[in-house]
Amino acid sequence: ETGVTQTPRHLVMGMTNKKSLKCEQHLGHNAMYWYKQSAKKPLELMFVYNFKEQTENNSVPSRFSPECPNSSHLFLHLHTLQPEDSALYLCASSQAGLAEETQYFGPGTRLLVL
Amino acid sequence: AQSVSQHNHHVILSEAASLELGCNYSYGGTVNLFWYVQYPGQHLQLLLKYFSGDPLVKGIKGFEAEFIKSKFSFNLRKPSVQWSDTAEYFCAVNYGGSQGNLIFGKGTKLSVKP
């Protein structure tokens, strides 16, 4: 248990559905991250939030929409996804978003898009 | 483009064998270097990291890594592996102090035979 929880753990959705992934951290951190882990590809950073402000968007398609209402919660809203978006989505947090900080990861949401 | 290479996809060792997992990165400026590990069924967690000082870094469970700037490498080592070291190991690099923007390698799966 790392202090970062993610729900749901598994999600199956059609291409026309709208769903949201939720991440919550209980570590008192101020930076939160979304990563995508696809089969046979490196873990890819999607978004970074620092003190609730988005500081990084790694050219992620607009069908993925992040939301960070406070430093403890991070959402990823999903809309009209494609089958190639099927992957494990990991959330992480760190103290203040500094380069040398350890990131603490959640268990991930396994997403399947049909 | 900035990238991280892990040379071995899957390494199989017997208990008590020595381990070295390779990691090379593509950029020559300021870097912060990390090894993360994912044990079966568990979260991704930090094994060790380097951001300044002694280039030989010691981590948890007897692991160590050496930062060799001239070779752009940060190889992970352990003199004698145990069955419980069976896991997937990920090298990650933060380039130029860009906050928490980590670039991961594809990972190396280590299987230790009892």
mmCIF file of N, CA and C in Angstrom, chain A residues 24-63:
data_model
loop_
_atom_site.group_PDB
_atom_site.id
_atom_site.type_symbol
_atom_site.label_atom_id
_atom_site.label_comp_id
_atom_site.label_asym_id
_atom_site.label_seq_id
_atom_site.Cartn_x
_atom_site.Cartn_y
_atom_site.Cartn_z
ATOM 1 N N GLU A 24 -6.787 9.060 -5.749
ATOM 2 C CA GLU A 24 -6.740 9.807 -4.499
ATOM 3 C C GLU A 24 -5.438 9.472 -3.778
ATOM 4 N N GLN A 25 -4.765 10.517 -3.278
ATOM 5 C CA GLN A 25 -3.530 10.254 -2.522
ATOM 6 C C GLN A 25 -3.698 10.764 -1.089
ATOM 7 N N HIS A 26 -3.179 9.954 -0.157
ATOM 8 C CA HIS A 26 -3.314 10.229 1.270
ATOM 9 C C HIS A 26 -1.955 10.562 1.877
ATOM 10 N N LEU A 27 -1.073 11.140 1.082
ATOM 11 C CA LEU A 27 0.306 11.371 1.497
ATOM 12 C C LEU A 27 0.614 12.840 1.741
ATOM 13 N N GLY A 28 -0.349 13.706 1.531
ATOM 14 C CA GLY A 28 -0.102 15.132 1.712
ATOM 15 C C GLY A 28 0.751 15.745 0.617
ATOM 16 N N HIS A 29 0.776 15.095 -0.544
ATOM 17 C CA HIS A 29 1.577 15.594 -1.659
ATOM 18 C C HIS A 29 0.861 16.703 -2.415
ATOM 19 N N ASN A 30 1.648 17.434 -3.219
ATOM 20 C CA ASN A 30 1.089 18.541 -3.986
ATOM 21 C C ASN A 30 1.191 18.358 -5.498
ATOM 22 N N ALA A 31 1.813 17.282 -5.925
ATOM 23 C CA ALA A 31 1.918 17.021 -7.353
ATOM 24 C C ALA A 31 1.308 15.662 -7.659
ATOM 25 N N MET A 32 0.565 15.584 -8.768
ATOM 26 C CA MET A 32 -0.053 14.331 -9.176
ATOM 27 C C MET A 32 0.123 14.135 -10.670
ATOM 28 N N TYR A 33 0.153 12.873 -11.068
ATOM 29 C CA TYR A 33 0.515 12.513 -12.433
ATOM 30 C C TYR A 33 -0.412 11.427 -12.971
ATOM 31 N N TRP A 34 -0.664 11.460 -14.271
ATOM 32 C CA TRP A 34 -1.283 10.334 -14.976
ATOM 33 C C TRP A 34 -0.264 9.768 -15.961
ATOM 34 N N TYR A 35 -0.152 8.425 -15.924
ATOM 35 C CA TYR A 35 0.700 7.704 -16.862
ATOM 36 C C TYR A 35 -0.153 6.663 -17.601
ATOM 37 N N LYS A 36 0.306 6.316 -18.802
ATOM 38 C CA LYS A 36 -0.306 5.241 -19.575
ATOM 39 C C LYS A 36 0.733 4.144 -19.775
ATOM 40 N N GLN A 37 0.347 2.901 -19.487
ATOM 41 C CA GLN A 37 1.244 1.765 -19.701
ATOM 42 C C GLN A 37 0.593 0.804 -20.678
ATOM 43 N N SER A 38 1.094 0.821 -21.915
ATOM 44 C CA SER A 38 0.594 -0.089 -22.944
ATOM 45 C C SER A 38 1.521 -1.275 -23.053
ATOM 46 N N ALA A 39 0.985 -2.353 -23.608
ATOM 47 C CA ALA A 39 1.792 -3.562 -23.779
ATOM 48 C C ALA A 39 3.002 -3.255 -24.654
ATOM 49 N N LYS A 40 4.162 -3.696 -24.193
ATOM 50 C CA LYS A 40 5.412 -3.606 -24.951
ATOM 51 C C LYS A 40 5.866 -2.178 -25.247
ATOM 52 N N LYS A 41 5.358 -1.214 -24.500
ATOM 53 C CA LYS A 41 5.793 0.176 -24.652
ATOM 54 C C LYS A 41 6.195 0.714 -23.284
ATOM 55 N N PRO A 42 7.070 1.705 -23.257
ATOM 56 C CA PRO A 42 7.435 2.284 -21.964
ATOM 57 C C PRO A 42 6.255 2.996 -21.320
ATOM 58 N N LEU A 43 6.322 3.121 -20.027
ATOM 59 C CA LEU A 43 5.356 3.931 -19.296
ATOM 60 C C LEU A 43 5.440 5.362 -19.840
ATOM 61 N N GLU A 44 4.278 5.931 -20.210
ATOM 62 C CA GLU A 44 4.273 7.260 -20.822
ATOM 63 C C GLU A 44 3.570 8.262 -19.917
ATOM 64 N N LEU A 45 4.251 9.357 -19.625
ATOM 65 C CA LEU A 45 3.630 10.419 -18.850
ATOM 66 C C LEU A 45 2.570 11.111 -19.701
ATOM 67 N N MET A 46 1.388 11.307 -19.122
ATOM 68 C CA MET A 46 0.313 11.986 -19.852
ATOM 69 C C MET A 46 0.145 13.421 -19.357
ATOM 70 N N PHE A 47 -0.087 13.555 -18.061
ATOM 71 C CA PHE A 47 -0.373 14.870 -17.472
ATOM 72 C C PHE A 47 0.328 15.006 -16.131
ATOM 73 N N VAL A 48 0.680 16.262 -15.810
ATOM 74 C CA VAL A 48 1.233 16.591 -14.502
ATOM 75 C C VAL A 48 0.446 17.748 -13.917
ATOM 76 N N TYR A 49 0.068 17.621 -12.656
ATOM 77 C CA TYR A 49 -0.554 18.719 -11.923
ATOM 78 C C TYR A 49 0.319 19.038 -10.727
ATOM 79 N N ASN A 50 0.563 20.322 -10.545
ATOM 80 C CA ASN A 50 1.369 20.799 -9.434
ATOM 81 C C ASN A 50 0.568 21.861 -8.706
ATOM 82 N N PHE A 51 0.266 21.611 -7.439
ATOM 83 C CA PHE A 51 -0.580 22.534 -6.684
ATOM 84 C C PHE A 51 -1.856 22.869 -7.474
ATOM 85 N N LYS A 52 -2.474 21.833 -7.996
ATOM 86 C CA LYS A 52 -3.764 21.874 -8.716
ATOM 87 C C LYS A 52 -3.678 22.502 -10.107
ATOM 88 N N GLU A 53 -2.510 22.959 -10.514
ATOM 89 C CA GLU A 53 -2.371 23.561 -11.834
ATOM 90 C C GLU A 53 -1.699 22.565 -12.786
ATOM 91 N N GLN A 54 -2.271 22.457 -13.988
ATOM 92 C CA GLN A 54 -1.661 21.543 -14.959
ATOM 93 C C GLN A 54 -0.365 22.141 -15.466
ATOM 94 N N THR A 55 0.729 21.412 -15.319
ATOM 95 C CA THR A 55 2.031 21.913 -15.743
ATOM 96 C C THR A 55 2.609 21.121 -16.903
ATOM 97 N N GLU A 56 1.968 20.025 -17.272
ATOM 98 C CA GLU A 56 2.493 19.211 -18.354
ATOM 99 C C GLU A 56 1.346 18.495 -19.048
ATOM 100 N N ASN A 57 1.364 18.550 -20.362
ATOM 101 C CA ASN A 57 0.420 17.796 -21.178
ATOM 102 C C ASN A 57 1.235 17.254 -22.334
ATOM 103 N N ASN A 58 1.520 15.963 -22.290
ATOM 104 C CA ASN A 58 2.424 15.382 -23.279
ATOM 105 C C ASN A 58 1.701 15.019 -24.572
ATOM 106 N N SER A 59 1.140 16.038 -25.209
ATOM 107 C CA SER A 59 0.483 15.838 -26.511
ATOM 108 C C SER A 59 -0.574 14.742 -26.453
ATOM 109 N N VAL A 60 -1.341 14.766 -25.384
ATOM 110 C CA VAL A 60 -2.375 13.745 -25.210
ATOM 111 C C VAL A 60 -3.630 14.165 -25.981
ATOM 112 N N PRO A 61 -4.270 13.234 -26.696
ATOM 113 C CA PRO A 61 -5.493 13.576 -27.442
ATOM 114 C C PRO A 61 -6.576 14.128 -26.527
ATOM 115 N N SER A 62 -7.417 14.969 -27.078
ATOM 116 C CA SER A 62 -8.435 15.656 -26.278
ATOM 117 C C SER A 62 -9.514 14.723 -25.763
ATOM 118 N N ARG A 63 -9.563 13.490 -26.242
ATOM 119 C CA ARG A 63 -10.540 12.543 -25.707
ATOM 120 C C ARG A 63 -10.190 12.134 -24.268
#
